[in-house]
mmCIF file of N, CA and C in Angstrom:
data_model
loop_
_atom_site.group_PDB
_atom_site.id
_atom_site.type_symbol
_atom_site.label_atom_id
_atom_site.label_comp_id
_atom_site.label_asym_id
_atom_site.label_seq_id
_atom_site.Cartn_x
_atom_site.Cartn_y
_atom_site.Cartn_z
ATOM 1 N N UNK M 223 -19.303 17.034 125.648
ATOM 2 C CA UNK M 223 -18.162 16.348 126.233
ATOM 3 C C UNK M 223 -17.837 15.139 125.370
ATOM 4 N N UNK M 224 -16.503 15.057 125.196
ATOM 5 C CA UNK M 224 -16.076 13.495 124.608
ATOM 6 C C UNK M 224 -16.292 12.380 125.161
ATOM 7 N N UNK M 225 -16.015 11.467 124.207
ATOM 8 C CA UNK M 225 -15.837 10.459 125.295
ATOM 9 C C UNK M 225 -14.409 10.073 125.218
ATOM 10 N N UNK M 226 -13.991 8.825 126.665
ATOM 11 C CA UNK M 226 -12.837 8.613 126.499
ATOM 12 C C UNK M 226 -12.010 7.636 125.453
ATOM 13 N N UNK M 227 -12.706 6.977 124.519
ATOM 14 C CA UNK M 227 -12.183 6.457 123.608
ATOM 15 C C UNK M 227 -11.765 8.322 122.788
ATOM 16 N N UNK M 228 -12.285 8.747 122.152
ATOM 17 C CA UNK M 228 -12.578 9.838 120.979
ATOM 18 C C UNK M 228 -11.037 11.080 121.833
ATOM 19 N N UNK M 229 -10.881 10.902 123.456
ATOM 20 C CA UNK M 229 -10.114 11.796 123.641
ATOM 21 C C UNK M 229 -8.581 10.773 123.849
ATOM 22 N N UNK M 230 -8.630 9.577 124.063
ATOM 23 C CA UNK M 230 -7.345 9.009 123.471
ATOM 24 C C UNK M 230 -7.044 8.841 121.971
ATOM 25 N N UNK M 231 -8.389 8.665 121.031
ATOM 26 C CA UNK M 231 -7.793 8.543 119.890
ATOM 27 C C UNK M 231 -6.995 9.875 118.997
ATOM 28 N N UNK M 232 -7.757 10.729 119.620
ATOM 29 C CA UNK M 232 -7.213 12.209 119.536
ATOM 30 C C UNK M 232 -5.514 12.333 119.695
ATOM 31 N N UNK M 233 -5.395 11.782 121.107
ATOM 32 C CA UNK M 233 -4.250 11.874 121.792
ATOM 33 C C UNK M 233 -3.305 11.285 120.818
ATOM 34 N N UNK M 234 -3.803 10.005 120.132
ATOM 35 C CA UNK M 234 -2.943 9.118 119.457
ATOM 36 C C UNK M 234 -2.286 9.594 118.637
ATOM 37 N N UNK M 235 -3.720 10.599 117.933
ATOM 38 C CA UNK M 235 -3.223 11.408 116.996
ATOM 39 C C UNK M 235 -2.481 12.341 116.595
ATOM 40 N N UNK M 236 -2.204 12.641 118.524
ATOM 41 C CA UNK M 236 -1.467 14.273 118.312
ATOM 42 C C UNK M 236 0.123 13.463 118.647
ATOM 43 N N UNK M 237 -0.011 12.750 119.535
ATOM 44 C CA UNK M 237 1.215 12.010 120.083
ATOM 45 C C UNK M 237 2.279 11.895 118.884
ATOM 46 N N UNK M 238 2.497 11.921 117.924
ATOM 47 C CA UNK M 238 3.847 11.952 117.055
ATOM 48 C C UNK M 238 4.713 13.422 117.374
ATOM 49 N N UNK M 239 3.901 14.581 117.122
ATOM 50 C CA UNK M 239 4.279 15.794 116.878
ATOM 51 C C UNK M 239 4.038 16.458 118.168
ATOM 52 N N UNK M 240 3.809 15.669 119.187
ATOM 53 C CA UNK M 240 3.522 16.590 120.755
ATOM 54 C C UNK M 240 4.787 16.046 121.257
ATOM 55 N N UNK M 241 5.630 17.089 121.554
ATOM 56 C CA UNK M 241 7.354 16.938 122.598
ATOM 57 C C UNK M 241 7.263 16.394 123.871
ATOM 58 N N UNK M 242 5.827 16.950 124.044
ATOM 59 C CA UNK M 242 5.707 16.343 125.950
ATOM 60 C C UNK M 242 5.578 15.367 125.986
ATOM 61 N N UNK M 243 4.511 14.926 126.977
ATOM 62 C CA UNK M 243 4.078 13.790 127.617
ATOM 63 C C UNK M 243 2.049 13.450 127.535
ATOM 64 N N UNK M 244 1.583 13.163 126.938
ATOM 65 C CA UNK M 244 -0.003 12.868 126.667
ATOM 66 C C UNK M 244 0.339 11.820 127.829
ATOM 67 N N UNK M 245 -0.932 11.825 128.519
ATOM 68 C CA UNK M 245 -1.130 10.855 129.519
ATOM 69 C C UNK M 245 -2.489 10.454 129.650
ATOM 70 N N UNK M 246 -3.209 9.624 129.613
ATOM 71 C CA UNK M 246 -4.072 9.058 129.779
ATOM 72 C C UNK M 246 -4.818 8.431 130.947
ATOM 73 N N UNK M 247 -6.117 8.693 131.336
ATOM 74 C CA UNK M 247 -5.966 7.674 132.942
ATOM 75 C C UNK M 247 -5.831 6.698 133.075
ATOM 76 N N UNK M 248 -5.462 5.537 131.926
ATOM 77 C CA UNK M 248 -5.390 4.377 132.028
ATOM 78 C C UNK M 248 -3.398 3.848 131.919
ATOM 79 N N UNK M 249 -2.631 5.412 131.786
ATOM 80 C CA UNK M 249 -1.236 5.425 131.720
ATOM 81 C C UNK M 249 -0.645 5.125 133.013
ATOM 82 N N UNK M 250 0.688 4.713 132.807
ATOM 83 C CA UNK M 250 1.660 4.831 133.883
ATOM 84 C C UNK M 250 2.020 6.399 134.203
ATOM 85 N N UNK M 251 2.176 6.878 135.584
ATOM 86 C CA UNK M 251 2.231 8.205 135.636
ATOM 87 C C UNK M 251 0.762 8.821 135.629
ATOM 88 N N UNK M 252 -0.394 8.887 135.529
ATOM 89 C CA UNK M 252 -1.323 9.654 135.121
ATOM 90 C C UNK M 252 -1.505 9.991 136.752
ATOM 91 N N UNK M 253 -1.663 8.422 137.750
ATOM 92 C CA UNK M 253 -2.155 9.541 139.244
ATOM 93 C C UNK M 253 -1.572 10.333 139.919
ATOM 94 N N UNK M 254 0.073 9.927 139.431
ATOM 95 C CA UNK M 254 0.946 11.014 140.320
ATOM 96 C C UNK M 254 0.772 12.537 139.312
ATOM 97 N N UNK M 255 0.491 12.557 138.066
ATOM 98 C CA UNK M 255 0.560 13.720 137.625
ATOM 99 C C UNK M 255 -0.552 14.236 137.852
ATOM 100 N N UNK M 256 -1.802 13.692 138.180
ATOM 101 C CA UNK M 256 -2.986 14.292 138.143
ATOM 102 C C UNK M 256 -3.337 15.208 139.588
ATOM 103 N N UNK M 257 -2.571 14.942 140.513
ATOM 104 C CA UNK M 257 -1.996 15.236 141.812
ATOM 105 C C UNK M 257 -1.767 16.435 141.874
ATOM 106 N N UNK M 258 -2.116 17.204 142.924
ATOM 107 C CA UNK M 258 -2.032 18.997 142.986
ATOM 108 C C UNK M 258 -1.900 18.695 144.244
ATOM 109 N N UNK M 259 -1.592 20.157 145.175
ATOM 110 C CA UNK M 259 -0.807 20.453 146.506
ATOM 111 C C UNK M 259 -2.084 19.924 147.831
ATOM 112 N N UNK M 260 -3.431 20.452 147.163
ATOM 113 C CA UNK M 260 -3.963 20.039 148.182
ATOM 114 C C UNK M 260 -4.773 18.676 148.361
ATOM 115 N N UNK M 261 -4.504 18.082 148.764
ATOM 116 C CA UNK M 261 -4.974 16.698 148.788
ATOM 117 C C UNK M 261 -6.617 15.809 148.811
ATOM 118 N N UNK M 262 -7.102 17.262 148.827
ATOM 119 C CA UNK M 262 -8.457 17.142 149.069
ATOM 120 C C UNK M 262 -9.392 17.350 148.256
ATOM 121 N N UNK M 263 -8.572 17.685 147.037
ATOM 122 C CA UNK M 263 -8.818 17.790 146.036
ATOM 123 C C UNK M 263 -8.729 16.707 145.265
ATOM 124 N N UNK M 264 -9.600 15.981 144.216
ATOM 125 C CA UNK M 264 -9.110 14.670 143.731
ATOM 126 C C UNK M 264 -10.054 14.646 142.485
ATOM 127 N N UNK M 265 -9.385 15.323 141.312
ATOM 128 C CA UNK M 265 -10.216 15.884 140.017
ATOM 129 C C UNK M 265 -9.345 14.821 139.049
ATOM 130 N N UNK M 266 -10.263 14.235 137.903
ATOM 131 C CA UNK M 266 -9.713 13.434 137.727
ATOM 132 C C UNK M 266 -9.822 13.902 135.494
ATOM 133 N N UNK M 267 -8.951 14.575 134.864
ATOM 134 C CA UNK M 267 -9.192 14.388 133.832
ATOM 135 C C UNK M 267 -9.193 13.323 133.017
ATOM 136 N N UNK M 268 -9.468 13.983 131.672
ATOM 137 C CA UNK M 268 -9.511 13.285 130.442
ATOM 138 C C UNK M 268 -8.620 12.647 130.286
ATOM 139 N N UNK M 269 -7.481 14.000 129.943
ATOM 140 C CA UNK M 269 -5.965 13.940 129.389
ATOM 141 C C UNK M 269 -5.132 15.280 130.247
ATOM 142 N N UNK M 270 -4.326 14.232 130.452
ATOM 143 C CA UNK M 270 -3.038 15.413 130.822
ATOM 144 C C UNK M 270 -2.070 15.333 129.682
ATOM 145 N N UNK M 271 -2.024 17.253 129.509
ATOM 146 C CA UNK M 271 -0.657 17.265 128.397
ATOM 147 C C UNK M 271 0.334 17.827 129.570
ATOM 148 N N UNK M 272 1.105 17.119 129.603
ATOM 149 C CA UNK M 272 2.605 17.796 129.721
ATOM 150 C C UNK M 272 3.326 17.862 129.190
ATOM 151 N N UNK M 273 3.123 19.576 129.261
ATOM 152 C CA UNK M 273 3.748 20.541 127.966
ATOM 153 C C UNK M 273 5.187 20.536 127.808
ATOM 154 N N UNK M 274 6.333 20.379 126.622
ATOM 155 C CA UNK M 274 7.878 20.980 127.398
ATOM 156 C C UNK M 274 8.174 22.461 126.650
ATOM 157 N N UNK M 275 7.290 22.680 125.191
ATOM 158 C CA UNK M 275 7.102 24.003 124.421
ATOM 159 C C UNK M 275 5.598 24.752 124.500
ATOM 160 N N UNK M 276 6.037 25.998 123.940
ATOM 161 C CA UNK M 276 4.804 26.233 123.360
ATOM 162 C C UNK M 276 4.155 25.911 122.418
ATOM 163 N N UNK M 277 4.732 25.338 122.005
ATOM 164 C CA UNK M 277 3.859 24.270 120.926
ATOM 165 C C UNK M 277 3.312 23.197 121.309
ATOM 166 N N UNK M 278 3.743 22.719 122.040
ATOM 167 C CA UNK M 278 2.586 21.980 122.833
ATOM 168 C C UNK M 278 1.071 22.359 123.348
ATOM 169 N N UNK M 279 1.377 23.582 124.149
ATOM 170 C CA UNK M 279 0.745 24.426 124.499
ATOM 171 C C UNK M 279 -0.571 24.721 123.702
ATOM 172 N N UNK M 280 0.068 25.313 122.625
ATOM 173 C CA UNK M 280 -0.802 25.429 121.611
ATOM 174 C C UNK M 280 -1.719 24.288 120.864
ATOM 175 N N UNK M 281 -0.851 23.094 120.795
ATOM 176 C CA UNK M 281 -1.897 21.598 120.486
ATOM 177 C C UNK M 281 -2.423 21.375 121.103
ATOM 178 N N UNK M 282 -2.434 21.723 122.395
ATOM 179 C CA UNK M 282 -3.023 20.847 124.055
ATOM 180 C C UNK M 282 -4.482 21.641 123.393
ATOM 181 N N UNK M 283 -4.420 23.046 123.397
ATOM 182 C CA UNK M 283 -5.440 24.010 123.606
ATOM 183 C C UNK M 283 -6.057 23.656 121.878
ATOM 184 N N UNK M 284 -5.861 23.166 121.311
ATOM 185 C CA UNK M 284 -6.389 22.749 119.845
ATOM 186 C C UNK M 284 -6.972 21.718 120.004
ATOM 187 N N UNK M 285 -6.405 20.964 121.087
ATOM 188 C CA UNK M 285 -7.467 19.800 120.958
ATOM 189 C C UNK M 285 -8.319 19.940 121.493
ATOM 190 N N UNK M 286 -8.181 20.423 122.858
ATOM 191 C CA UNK M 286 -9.110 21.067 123.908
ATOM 192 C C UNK M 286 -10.275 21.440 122.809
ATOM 193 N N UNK M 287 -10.229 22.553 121.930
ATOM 194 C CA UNK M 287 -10.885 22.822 121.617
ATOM 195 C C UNK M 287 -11.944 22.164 120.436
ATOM 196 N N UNK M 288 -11.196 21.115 119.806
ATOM 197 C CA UNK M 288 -11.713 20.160 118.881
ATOM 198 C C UNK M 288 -13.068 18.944 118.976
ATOM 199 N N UNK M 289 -12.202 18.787 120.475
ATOM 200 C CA UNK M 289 -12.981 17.549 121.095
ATOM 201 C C UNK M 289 -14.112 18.599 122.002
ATOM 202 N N UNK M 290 -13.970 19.867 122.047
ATOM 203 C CA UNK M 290 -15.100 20.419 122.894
ATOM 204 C C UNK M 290 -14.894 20.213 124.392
ATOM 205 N N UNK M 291 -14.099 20.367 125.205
ATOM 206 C CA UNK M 291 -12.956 20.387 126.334
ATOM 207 C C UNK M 291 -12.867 21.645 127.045
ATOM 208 N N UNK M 292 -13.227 21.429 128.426
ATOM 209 C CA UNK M 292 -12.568 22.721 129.376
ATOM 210 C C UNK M 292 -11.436 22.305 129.473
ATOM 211 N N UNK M 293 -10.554 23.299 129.980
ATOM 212 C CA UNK M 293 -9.012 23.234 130.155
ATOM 213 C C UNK M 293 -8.623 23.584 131.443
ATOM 214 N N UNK M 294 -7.617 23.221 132.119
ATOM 215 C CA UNK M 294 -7.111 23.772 133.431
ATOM 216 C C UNK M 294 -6.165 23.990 133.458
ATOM 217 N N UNK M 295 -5.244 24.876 133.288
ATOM 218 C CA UNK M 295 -4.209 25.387 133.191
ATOM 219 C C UNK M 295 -2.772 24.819 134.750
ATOM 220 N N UNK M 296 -2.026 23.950 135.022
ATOM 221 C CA UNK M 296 -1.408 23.863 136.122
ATOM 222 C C UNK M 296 0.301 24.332 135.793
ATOM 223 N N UNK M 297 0.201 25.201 136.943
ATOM 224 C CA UNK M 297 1.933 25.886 136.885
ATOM 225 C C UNK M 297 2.623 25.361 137.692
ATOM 226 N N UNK M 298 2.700 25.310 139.327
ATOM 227 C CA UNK M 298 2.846 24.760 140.186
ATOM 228 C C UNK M 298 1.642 23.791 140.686
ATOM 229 N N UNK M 299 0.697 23.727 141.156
ATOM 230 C CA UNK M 299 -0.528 23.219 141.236
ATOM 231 C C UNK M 299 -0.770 23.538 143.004
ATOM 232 N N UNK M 300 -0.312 24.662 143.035
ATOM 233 C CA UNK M 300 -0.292 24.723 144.771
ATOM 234 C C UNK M 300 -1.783 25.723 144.726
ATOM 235 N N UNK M 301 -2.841 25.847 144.063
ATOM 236 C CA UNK M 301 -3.735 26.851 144.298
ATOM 237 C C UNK M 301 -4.491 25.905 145.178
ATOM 238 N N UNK M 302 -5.082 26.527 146.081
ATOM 239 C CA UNK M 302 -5.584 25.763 147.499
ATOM 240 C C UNK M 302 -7.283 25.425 146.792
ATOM 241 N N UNK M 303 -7.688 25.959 145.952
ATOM 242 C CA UNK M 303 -9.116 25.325 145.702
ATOM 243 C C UNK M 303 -8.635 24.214 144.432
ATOM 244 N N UNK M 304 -7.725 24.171 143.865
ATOM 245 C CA UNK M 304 -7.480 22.953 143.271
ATOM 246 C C UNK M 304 -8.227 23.493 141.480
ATOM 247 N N UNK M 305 -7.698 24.825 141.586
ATOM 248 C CA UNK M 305 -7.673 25.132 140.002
ATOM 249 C C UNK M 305 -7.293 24.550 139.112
ATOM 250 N N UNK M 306 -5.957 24.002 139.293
ATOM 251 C CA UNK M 306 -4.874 23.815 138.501
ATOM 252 C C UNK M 306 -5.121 22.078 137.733
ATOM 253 N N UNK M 307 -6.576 21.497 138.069
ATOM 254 C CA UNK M 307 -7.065 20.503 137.581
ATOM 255 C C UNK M 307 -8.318 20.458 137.270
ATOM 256 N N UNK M 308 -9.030 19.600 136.458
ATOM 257 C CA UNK M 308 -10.303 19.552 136.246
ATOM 258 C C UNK M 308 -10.610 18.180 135.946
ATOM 259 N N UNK M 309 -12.338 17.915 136.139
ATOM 260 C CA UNK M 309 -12.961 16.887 135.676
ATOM 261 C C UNK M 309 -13.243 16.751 134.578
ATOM 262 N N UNK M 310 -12.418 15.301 133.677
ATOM 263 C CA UNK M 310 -13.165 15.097 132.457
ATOM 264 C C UNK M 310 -12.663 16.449 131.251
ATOM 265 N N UNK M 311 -12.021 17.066 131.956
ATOM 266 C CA UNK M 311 -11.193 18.058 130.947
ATOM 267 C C UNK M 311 -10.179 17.731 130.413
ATOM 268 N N UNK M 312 -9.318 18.644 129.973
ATOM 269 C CA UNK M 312 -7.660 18.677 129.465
ATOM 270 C C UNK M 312 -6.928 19.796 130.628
ATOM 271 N N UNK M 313 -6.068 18.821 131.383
ATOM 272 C CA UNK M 313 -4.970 19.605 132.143
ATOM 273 C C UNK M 313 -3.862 20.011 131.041
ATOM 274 N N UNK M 314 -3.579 21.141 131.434
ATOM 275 C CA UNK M 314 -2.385 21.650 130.739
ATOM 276 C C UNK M 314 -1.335 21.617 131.725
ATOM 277 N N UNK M 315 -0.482 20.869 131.830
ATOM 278 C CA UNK M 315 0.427 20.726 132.876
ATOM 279 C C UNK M 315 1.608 21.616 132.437
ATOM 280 N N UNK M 316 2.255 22.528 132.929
ATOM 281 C CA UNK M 316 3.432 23.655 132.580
ATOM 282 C C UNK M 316 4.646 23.006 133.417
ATOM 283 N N UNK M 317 4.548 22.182 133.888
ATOM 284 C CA UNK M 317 5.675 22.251 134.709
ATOM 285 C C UNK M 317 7.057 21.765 134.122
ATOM 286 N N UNK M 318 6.609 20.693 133.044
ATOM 287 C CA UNK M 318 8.249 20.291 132.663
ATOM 288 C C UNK M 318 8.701 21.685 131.844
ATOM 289 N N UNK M 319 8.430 22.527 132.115
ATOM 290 C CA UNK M 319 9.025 23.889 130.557
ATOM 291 C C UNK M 319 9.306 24.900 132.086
ATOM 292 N N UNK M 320 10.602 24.077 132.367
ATOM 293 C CA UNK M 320 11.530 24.662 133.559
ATOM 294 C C UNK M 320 12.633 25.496 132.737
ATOM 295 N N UNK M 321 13.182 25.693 131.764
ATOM 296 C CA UNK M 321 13.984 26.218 130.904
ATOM 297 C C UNK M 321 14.016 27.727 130.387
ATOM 298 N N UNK M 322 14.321 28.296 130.126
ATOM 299 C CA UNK M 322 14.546 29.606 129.140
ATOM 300 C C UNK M 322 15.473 29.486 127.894
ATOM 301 N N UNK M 323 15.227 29.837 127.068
ATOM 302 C CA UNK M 323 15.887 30.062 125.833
ATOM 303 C C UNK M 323 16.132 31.702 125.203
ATOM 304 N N UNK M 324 17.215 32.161 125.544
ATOM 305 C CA UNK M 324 17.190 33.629 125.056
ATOM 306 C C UNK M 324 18.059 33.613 124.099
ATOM 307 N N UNK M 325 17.350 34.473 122.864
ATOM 308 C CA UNK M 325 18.512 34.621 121.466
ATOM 309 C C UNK M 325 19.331 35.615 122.140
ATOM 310 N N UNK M 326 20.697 35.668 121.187
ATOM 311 C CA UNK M 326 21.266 36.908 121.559
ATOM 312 C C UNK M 326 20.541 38.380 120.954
ATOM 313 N N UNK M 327 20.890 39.217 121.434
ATOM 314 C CA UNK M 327 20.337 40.652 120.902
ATOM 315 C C UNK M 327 21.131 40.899 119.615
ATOM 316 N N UNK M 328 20.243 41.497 118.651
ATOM 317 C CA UNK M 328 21.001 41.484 117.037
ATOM 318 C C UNK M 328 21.446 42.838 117.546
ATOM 319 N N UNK M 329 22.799 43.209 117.028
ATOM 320 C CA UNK M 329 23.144 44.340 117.086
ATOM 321 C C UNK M 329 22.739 45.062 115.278
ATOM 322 N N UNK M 330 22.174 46.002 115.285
ATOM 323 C CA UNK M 330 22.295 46.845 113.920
ATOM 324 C C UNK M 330 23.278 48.208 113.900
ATOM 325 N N UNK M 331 24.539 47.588 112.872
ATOM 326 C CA UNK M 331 25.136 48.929 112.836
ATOM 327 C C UNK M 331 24.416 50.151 112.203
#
């Protein structure tokens, strides 16, 4: 496990080229995001990424894996045992990537 200096300096590091939101527990925003449906639940990570691409996605889970990090994946965060967060991990927060992007279909004559 990291520690929390080594998983903000990380953060610092990724923070230029990450679209989302890195949050920290010492950030504005971190308790309302760290927050899932059931209340009884009260898991407190590392870092929350909130993702807005998959490329985020993909850094969240790079760092995860760098710093040596479980991950918790949150979509909605309504799972009643409180999946969708973890201790001392990396939340992957999905929720701001409310969007679709569809190319058009190439036609080939």
């Amino acid at each position: 496990m990291s520690s929390i200096a080594s998983v903000a300096s990380a953060a610092a590091d990724l923070g230029a080229s990450f679209g989302g939101q890195l949050l920290k527990p010492a950030d504005e925003g971190y308790e309302e995001a760290r927050k899932v449906h059931n209340g009884l639940v009260d898991k407190r990570p590392a870092l929350i990424a909130r993702c807005r691409s998959v490329a985020d996605v993909v850094d969240a889970v790079a760092l995860a894996t760098k710093l040596g990090l479980e991950v918790a994946v949150r979509g909605g965060g309504h799972n009643v045992a409180g999946r969708a967060t973890i201790d001392g991990g990396i939340m992957i927060d999905l929720s701001p990537m409310k969007g679709l992007l569809r190319n058009p279909p190439v036609v080939i004559p």
